[in-house]
Short mmCIF file of C-alpha atoms in Angstrom, two decimals:
data_model
loop_
_atom_site.label_atom_id
_atom_site.label_comp_id
_atom_site.label_asym_id
_atom_site.label_seq_id
_atom_site.Cartn_x
_atom_site.Cartn_y
_atom_site.Cartn_z
CA MET A 70 -1.08 33.67 -17.88
CA ALA A 71 -3.39 31.06 -17.22
CA THR A 72 -5.34 30.99 -14.15
CA GLU A 73 -5.52 26.95 -13.13
CA PRO A 74 -2.96 24.58 -12.86
CA ASP A 75 -1.06 23.16 -15.77
CA TYR A 76 -2.23 19.64 -15.70
CA TYR A 77 0.04 18.34 -18.56
CA GLY A 78 3.33 19.87 -16.83
CA LEU A 79 1.96 18.31 -13.43
CA LEU A 80 2.05 14.70 -15.19
CA GLY A 81 5.18 15.69 -17.14
CA ILE A 82 3.65 15.04 -20.53
CA GLU A 83 3.04 16.81 -23.64
CA ALA A 84 -0.08 18.50 -24.37
CA LYS A 85 -0.15 15.92 -27.43
CA ALA A 86 -0.06 12.86 -25.51
CA SER A 87 -2.30 10.02 -26.03
CA ALA A 88 -4.35 8.31 -23.45
CA ARG A 89 -2.29 5.62 -22.95
CA GLU A 90 0.83 8.40 -22.27
CA ILE A 91 -1.34 9.95 -19.53
CA ARG A 92 -2.07 6.81 -17.63
CA ARG A 93 1.18 5.69 -17.93
CA ALA A 94 2.12 9.04 -16.56
CA TRP A 95 -0.26 9.08 -13.91
CA LEU A 96 0.47 5.31 -12.68
CA LYS A 97 4.01 6.28 -12.36
CA LEU A 98 3.46 9.22 -10.36
CA ALA A 99 0.48 7.73 -8.20
CA ARG A 100 2.79 5.06 -7.00
CA ARG A 101 5.27 7.37 -5.56
CA GLU A 102 2.98 10.00 -4.12
CA HIS A 103 -0.03 8.06 -2.87
CA PRO A 104 -0.14 8.96 1.20
CA ASP A 105 0.18 5.36 1.79
CA VAL A 106 3.80 5.07 0.77
CA ASN A 107 4.65 8.12 2.22
CA PRO A 108 3.60 7.88 5.77
CA GLY A 109 4.70 11.16 8.25
CA ASP A 110 4.59 13.01 4.65
CA ARG A 111 2.07 16.01 5.32
CA ASP A 112 2.32 17.28 1.94
CA ALA A 113 1.38 14.15 0.09
CA PRO A 114 -2.34 13.93 0.50
CA GLY A 115 -2.16 17.62 -1.23
CA ARG A 116 0.11 16.53 -4.14
CA TYR A 117 -1.61 13.07 -4.82
CA ALA A 118 -4.97 15.39 -5.02
CA ARG A 119 -3.18 17.56 -7.53
CA LEU A 120 -2.29 14.51 -9.64
CA GLN A 121 -5.86 13.07 -9.43
CA GLU A 122 -7.61 15.88 -10.41
CA ALA A 123 -5.14 16.38 -13.23
CA TYR A 124 -5.52 12.64 -14.22
CA ARG A 125 -9.51 13.22 -13.82
CA VAL A 126 -9.63 16.02 -16.45
CA LEU A 127 -6.90 15.09 -18.95
CA SER A 128 -8.66 11.09 -19.34
CA GLN A 129 -12.04 12.37 -20.44
CA ARG A 130 -12.24 13.42 -23.70
CA PRO A 131 -14.92 15.91 -22.89
CA LEU A 132 -12.87 17.46 -19.84
CA ARG A 133 -9.76 17.43 -21.86
CA GLU A 134 -11.24 19.15 -24.83
CA GLU A 135 -12.62 21.87 -22.68
CA TYR A 136 -9.71 22.25 -20.64
CA ASP A 137 -7.65 22.57 -23.73
CA ARG A 138 -10.20 25.17 -24.96
CA ARG A 139 -10.51 27.33 -21.79
CA GLY A 140 -7.20 26.14 -19.83
CA ARG A 141 -9.34 24.89 -16.87
CA SER A 142 -11.83 22.33 -15.81
CA PRO A 143 -15.47 23.06 -15.95
CA ALA A 144 -16.89 20.17 -13.87
CA ALA A 145 -14.98 21.49 -10.92
CA ALA A 146 -16.17 23.67 -8.52
CA PRO A 147 -13.55 26.86 -8.04
CA SER A 148 -13.68 26.19 -4.71
CA GLU A 149 -12.35 22.66 -5.03
CA LEU A 150 -9.79 23.72 -7.80
CA ALA A 151 -8.88 26.40 -5.33
CA LYS A 152 -7.82 23.58 -2.47
CA VAL A 153 -6.25 21.63 -5.39
CA ARG A 154 -3.56 24.20 -6.42
CA ALA A 155 -3.04 25.29 -2.83
CA GLY A 156 -2.30 21.60 -2.48
CA ALA A 157 -4.79 20.91 -0.07
CA ALA A 158 -5.31 17.17 1.01
CA ALA A 159 -8.83 15.57 0.18
CA PRO A 160 -11.62 15.90 2.44
CA SER A 161 -11.51 13.76 5.76
CA ARG A 162 -14.14 11.69 7.06
CA TRP A 163 -14.97 14.54 9.55
CA GLU A 164 -15.01 17.22 7.13
CA GLN A 165 -17.48 15.09 5.35
CA VAL A 166 -19.68 14.51 8.35
CA VAL A 167 -19.63 18.34 8.77
CA ARG A 168 -21.12 18.78 5.44
CA GLU A 169 -23.95 16.51 5.95
CA LEU A 170 -24.58 18.49 9.19
CA PHE A 171 -24.58 21.55 7.25
CA PRO A 172 -26.02 20.98 3.98
CA GLU A 173 -25.58 24.96 3.31
CA ALA A 174 -22.06 24.19 2.81
CA THR A 175 -22.15 21.56 -0.05
CA PRO A 176 -23.13 22.61 -3.21
CA ALA A 177 -25.67 20.14 -4.45
CA GLU A 178 -23.94 19.58 -7.48
CA SER A 179 -21.46 17.94 -5.54
CA PHE A 180 -23.51 14.81 -4.65
CA SER A 181 -24.31 14.09 -8.38
CA ALA A 182 -20.47 14.90 -9.18
CA PRO A 183 -18.27 12.12 -10.49
CA ALA A 184 -17.18 10.29 -7.23
CA ARG A 185 -13.72 8.19 -6.99
CA GLY A 186 -14.17 4.64 -6.07
CA GLU A 187 -13.08 3.21 -3.01
CA ASP A 188 -9.78 1.43 -2.27
CA ALA A 189 -9.72 -2.24 -2.30
CA HIS A 190 -7.78 -3.92 0.81
CA LEU A 191 -5.70 -7.12 0.79
CA VAL A 192 -3.35 -8.97 2.87
CA LEU A 193 -0.55 -10.98 0.74
CA GLU A 194 1.37 -13.22 2.40
CA VAL A 195 5.07 -13.66 1.17
CA GLY A 196 7.77 -15.55 1.88
CA PHE A 197 11.25 -14.20 4.07
CA GLU A 198 13.31 -14.90 1.00
CA GLN A 199 11.08 -12.97 -1.35
CA ALA A 200 10.83 -10.16 0.88
CA LEU A 201 14.17 -9.66 1.02
CA ARG A 202 15.14 -10.46 -2.56
CA GLY A 203 12.25 -8.66 -3.89
CA ALA A 204 9.42 -10.09 -6.09
CA VAL A 205 6.25 -10.07 -8.49
CA LEU A 206 3.56 -11.78 -7.20
CA GLU A 207 0.02 -12.59 -8.69
CA THR A 208 -2.91 -11.96 -6.26
CA GLY A 209 -6.45 -12.36 -6.42
CA TYR A 210 -9.26 -10.30 -4.95
CA GLN A 211 -12.79 -9.35 -5.73
CA ARG A 212 -14.10 -5.74 -6.44
CA GLU A 213 -17.18 -3.85 -7.53
CA ALA A 214 -16.94 -2.86 -11.22
CA THR A 215 -19.37 -0.88 -13.29
CA CYS A 216 -22.21 -2.86 -15.21
CA PRO A 217 -20.56 -2.91 -18.75
CA ASP A 218 -24.29 -3.24 -20.16
CA CYS A 219 -26.20 -0.28 -18.57
CA ARG A 220 -22.61 1.51 -17.84
CA GLY A 221 -23.57 1.88 -13.98
CA ARG A 222 -27.21 3.53 -14.93
CA ARG A 223 -28.64 0.56 -13.54
CA TRP A 224 -31.66 0.09 -16.41
CA ALA A 225 -31.68 -1.82 -19.57
CA PRO A 226 -30.02 -0.34 -22.83
CA GLY A 227 -33.42 1.50 -24.54
CA ALA A 228 -35.10 2.13 -21.27
CA THR A 229 -37.83 4.30 -20.75
CA VAL A 230 -36.41 7.28 -18.36
CA GLU A 231 -38.05 9.71 -16.07
CA SER A 232 -37.12 12.00 -13.62
CA CYS A 233 -37.15 10.34 -10.11
CA ARG A 234 -40.43 11.22 -8.27
CA ALA A 235 -38.68 10.50 -4.54
CA CYS A 236 -36.22 13.33 -5.00
CA GLY A 237 -37.67 15.37 -8.04
CA GLY A 238 -34.79 14.68 -10.15
CA ARG A 239 -32.17 16.30 -7.97
CA GLY A 240 -30.42 13.28 -7.01
CA VAL A 241 -30.60 14.62 -3.26
CA LEU A 242 -32.66 14.00 -0.34
CA GLU A 243 -33.34 16.96 2.37
CA VAL A 244 -34.01 14.69 5.42
CA PRO A 245 -34.89 16.56 8.82
CA HIS A 246 -32.13 16.04 11.50
CA GLY A 247 -32.92 18.30 14.50
CA PRO A 248 -32.84 22.31 13.89
CA TRP A 249 -30.76 21.32 10.54
CA SER A 250 -31.70 19.24 7.22
CA VAL A 251 -29.27 16.68 6.63
CA ARG A 252 -28.58 16.31 2.52
CA ARG A 253 -28.13 12.95 1.66
CA ILE A 254 -27.96 10.89 -1.82
CA CYS A 255 -31.46 9.58 -3.03
CA THR A 256 -31.30 5.70 -2.81
CA ALA A 257 -34.30 5.32 -5.13
CA CYS A 258 -32.03 6.91 -7.91
CA ASP A 259 -28.54 6.36 -6.30
CA GLY A 260 -28.12 10.19 -7.00
CA GLU A 261 -28.67 10.09 -10.72
CA GLY A 262 -31.98 11.85 -10.61
CA GLU A 263 -33.60 9.47 -13.37
CA ILE A 264 -35.17 5.90 -13.12
CA GLY A 265 -35.49 3.95 -15.71
CA THR A 266 -37.48 0.89 -16.92
CA PRO A 267 -36.79 -2.06 -17.35
CA ARG A 268 -33.76 -2.37 -15.07
CA CYS A 269 -30.57 -4.22 -16.37
CA ARG A 270 -30.58 -7.76 -16.14
CA THR A 271 -26.91 -8.17 -15.79
CA CYS A 272 -26.73 -6.27 -12.77
CA ARG A 273 -30.12 -6.77 -11.41
CA GLY A 274 -30.47 -2.69 -11.32
CA LYS A 275 -27.71 -2.25 -8.95
CA GLY A 276 -25.23 -0.50 -11.98
CA ARG A 277 -22.54 -2.41 -10.48
CA LEU A 278 -20.94 -6.37 -10.54
CA THR A 279 -18.51 -7.99 -8.17
CA LEU A 280 -15.64 -9.00 -10.51
CA ALA A 281 -12.92 -11.95 -9.67
CA GLU A 282 -9.84 -9.64 -10.45
CA ARG A 283 -6.38 -10.42 -10.40
CA ARG A 284 -3.44 -8.30 -10.56
CA GLU A 285 0.32 -8.20 -10.17
CA VAL A 286 1.89 -7.07 -7.12
CA ARG A 287 5.69 -5.47 -7.12
CA ILE A 288 7.13 -6.03 -3.99
CA PRO A 289 10.52 -3.89 -3.16
CA PRO A 290 13.45 -5.66 -1.90
CA GLY A 291 13.55 -5.40 1.41
CA SER A 292 10.18 -5.55 2.35
CA ALA A 293 8.77 -5.78 6.05
CA SER A 294 5.53 -7.27 7.44
CA GLY A 295 3.24 -4.37 7.31
CA SER A 296 4.67 -2.57 4.21
CA ARG A 297 1.92 -0.93 2.25
CA ILE A 298 2.06 -1.31 -1.42
CA VAL A 299 -0.13 0.81 -3.73
CA VAL A 300 -1.34 -0.74 -7.06
CA PRO A 301 -3.13 2.63 -8.69
CA GLY A 302 -6.48 1.98 -10.23
CA GLY A 303 -7.11 -1.50 -9.02
CA GLY A 304 -9.59 -0.43 -6.26
CA GLN A 305 -13.34 -0.17 -6.81
CA ASP A 306 -14.64 1.90 -10.05
CA GLY A 307 -16.08 5.17 -9.36
CA ARG A 308 -19.51 6.24 -9.48
CA ARG A 309 -20.86 8.33 -12.04
CA GLY A 310 -17.90 8.20 -14.18
CA GLY A 311 -15.25 8.82 -11.46
CA GLU A 312 -12.00 7.22 -11.38
CA PRO A 313 -11.33 4.04 -9.88
CA GLY A 314 -9.76 3.51 -6.36
CA ASP A 315 -6.10 1.88 -5.70
CA LEU A 316 -5.75 -1.29 -4.49
CA VAL A 317 -3.50 -1.19 -1.02
CA VAL A 318 -1.87 -4.47 -0.25
CA THR A 319 -0.72 -5.04 3.21
CA LEU A 320 2.57 -7.58 3.08
CA LYS A 321 2.67 -10.32 6.01
CA VAL A 322 6.23 -11.76 5.58
CA HIS A 323 6.77 -15.30 7.03
CA ALA A 324 9.06 -15.67 9.74
CA HIS A 325 12.59 -17.43 8.88
CA PRO A 326 13.75 -20.75 10.98
CA SER A 327 16.90 -19.09 11.53
CA LEU A 328 17.03 -15.80 10.79
CA GLU A 329 15.71 -12.37 13.17
CA ARG A 330 15.39 -9.49 11.11
CA ARG A 331 16.27 -6.23 13.22
CA GLY A 332 15.63 -3.12 10.84
CA ARG A 333 18.26 -3.55 7.95
CA ASN A 334 20.02 -6.28 9.80
CA LEU A 335 19.55 -9.89 10.13
CA LEU A 336 20.22 -12.25 13.66
CA ALA A 337 21.20 -15.59 13.59
CA THR A 338 22.37 -17.88 16.83
CA VAL A 339 24.92 -20.67 15.52
CA GLY A 340 25.77 -23.28 18.19
CA VAL A 341 29.34 -24.23 18.15
CA PRO A 342 31.03 -27.37 20.05
CA LEU A 343 33.27 -26.31 23.00
CA ALA A 344 36.31 -27.68 21.21
CA ARG A 345 36.00 -25.67 18.39
CA ALA A 346 35.09 -22.76 20.43
CA ILE A 347 38.46 -23.19 22.29
CA LEU A 348 40.88 -23.95 19.05
CA GLY A 349 39.10 -21.82 16.46
CA GLY A 350 37.84 -22.88 12.88
CA PRO A 351 35.02 -22.92 10.24
CA VAL A 352 31.33 -22.86 11.24
CA HIS A 353 28.52 -22.98 8.80
CA VAL A 354 26.05 -19.90 9.26
CA PRO A 355 22.52 -19.44 7.63
CA THR A 356 22.09 -16.50 5.68
CA ALA A 357 19.29 -15.45 3.47
CA GLU A 358 21.10 -16.85 0.15
CA GLY A 359 21.87 -20.22 2.12
CA ARG A 360 24.90 -21.29 4.29
CA SER A 361 27.79 -19.36 4.61
CA THR A 362 31.14 -20.37 6.36
CA LEU A 363 32.11 -18.13 9.39
CA ARG A 364 35.67 -18.88 10.81
CA LEU A 365 36.12 -18.46 14.89
CA PRO A 366 39.30 -17.37 15.90
CA PRO A 367 40.78 -19.63 18.97
CA GLY A 368 39.11 -18.82 22.10
CA THR A 369 35.71 -17.80 20.79
CA GLN A 370 33.86 -17.09 24.03
CA CYS A 371 29.61 -17.79 24.70
CA GLY A 372 28.04 -15.08 23.62
CA GLN A 373 30.47 -13.50 21.68
CA GLN A 374 29.14 -12.04 18.48
CA PHE A 375 30.63 -11.50 14.69
CA THR A 376 29.38 -9.50 11.66
CA LEU A 377 28.93 -10.54 8.23
CA ARG A 378 29.25 -7.21 6.26
CA GLY A 379 26.66 -6.90 3.30
CA LYS A 380 24.56 -9.98 4.44
CA GLY A 381 21.66 -8.44 5.58
CA VAL A 382 18.68 -6.80 4.30
CA PRO A 383 18.73 -4.46 0.80
CA SER A 384 17.38 -1.04 1.27
CA PRO A 385 14.16 -0.59 -0.93
CA GLU A 386 15.53 2.59 -2.06
CA GLY A 387 19.00 1.54 -3.10
CA GLY A 388 22.04 1.99 -1.48
CA GLY A 389 23.32 -1.62 -0.15
CA ARG A 390 22.78 -3.97 2.16
CA GLY A 391 22.35 -4.35 6.17
CA ASP A 392 24.82 -6.96 8.03
CA LEU A 393 24.21 -10.68 9.42
CA LEU A 394 25.44 -10.30 13.13
CA VAL A 395 26.07 -14.00 14.21
CA THR A 396 25.81 -14.85 18.17
CA ILE A 397 27.87 -18.02 19.08
CA GLU A 398 26.62 -20.20 21.20
CA VAL A 399 28.94 -22.82 22.88
CA ALA A 400 27.50 -26.20 23.56
CA ILE A 401 29.04 -27.48 26.60
CA PRO A 402 29.27 -31.59 26.92
CA SER A 403 27.95 -33.15 29.66
CA ALA A 404 29.80 -34.08 32.71
CA ASP A 405 28.50 -37.67 32.92
CA ASP A 406 31.28 -38.75 30.31
CA PRO A 407 34.37 -39.86 32.43
CA ARG A 408 36.61 -38.53 29.53
CA VAL A 409 34.75 -34.85 29.74
CA ARG A 410 35.35 -34.80 33.34
CA ARG A 411 38.86 -35.84 33.01
CA VAL A 412 39.79 -32.89 30.53
CA ALA A 413 37.54 -30.36 32.46
CA LEU A 414 39.77 -31.46 35.38
CA GLU A 415 42.90 -30.73 33.43
CA LEU A 416 41.51 -27.30 31.84
CA GLU A 417 40.57 -26.56 35.32
CA LYS A 418 44.56 -27.08 36.77
CA THR A 419 45.18 -24.40 33.84
CA GLN A 420 42.84 -21.52 34.72
CA PRO A 421 43.68 -18.82 37.59
CA ASP A 422 43.27 -19.77 41.31
CA ALA A 423 40.44 -16.95 41.57
CA GLY A 424 37.10 -18.40 42.39
CA ARG A 425 38.34 -21.88 42.60
CA GLU A 426 36.24 -23.55 45.44
CA GLU A 427 38.15 -26.11 47.85
CA ARG A 428 37.53 -29.79 47.18
#
């Protein structure tokens, strides 16, 4: 019986799946299970961590071959694999600080292990109608990518490589901090434990380049301002062969000149002449798709509300649309017009005596 997770089963693929099939399965599941798209779900970080571990192992040929041969990932520490199996979330920032303050709890190998890249964040402005209907928009941003010439190692191909003198080839430094020693990544070798000369000319010895990136962002129908959309793999490249981070897009939806959104419903206020309110008849109403017609019954009151079913906000998960709630605002004509005064006096005679003042 296998002692480690079934990474193929976790991604829903066969053991003979190609690299393209592995990536496609990972992207599909990552979009659904990312913690940012599952707010309030305490199990989401654990599920996402398991998927990350499965993709990390199966997407790298040496790790995959070793996994197929032994049924486990040799690059991950047993304690970390246990956390993945148990569904534990990735370490929080506080846990990382504690590990720095108490280095005896952190294996030295973890500093030189592949590190996932940071997420890239951007705000995307979309039109009101685009957010309601859904759209696919292309956006540009900058991200940190591994230098293609030195592959992130910071020195030129064919350079003379020697052990880092600052850290003794360990990639980490022990820095005294009161009664403890804080373990930090060596800045001289960037945790590699080696230094090569000459340095890479392409990245000037940084190992990374800032690239202009363009990605398509799929906006689900019914998206609201503040919604987050995750594009897996669109973030910063990982270090030391780690997987890239994600692109996290926060939507900023433009306001509509005539409509207000409230949940899945839309609200509109329509002004109508007094005569139309009294006699009834058709009035034009703004909707997300353009103008629609609402027929008022005779005697419509100011502030009366009407409902147009299915003219509201579609649900991102499917299952229909909300409604359009139309509030009528009766326009009272000016009393400066003698004709208006005569008609008003005639109407007043038809009203009940209650509340009428003596003239």
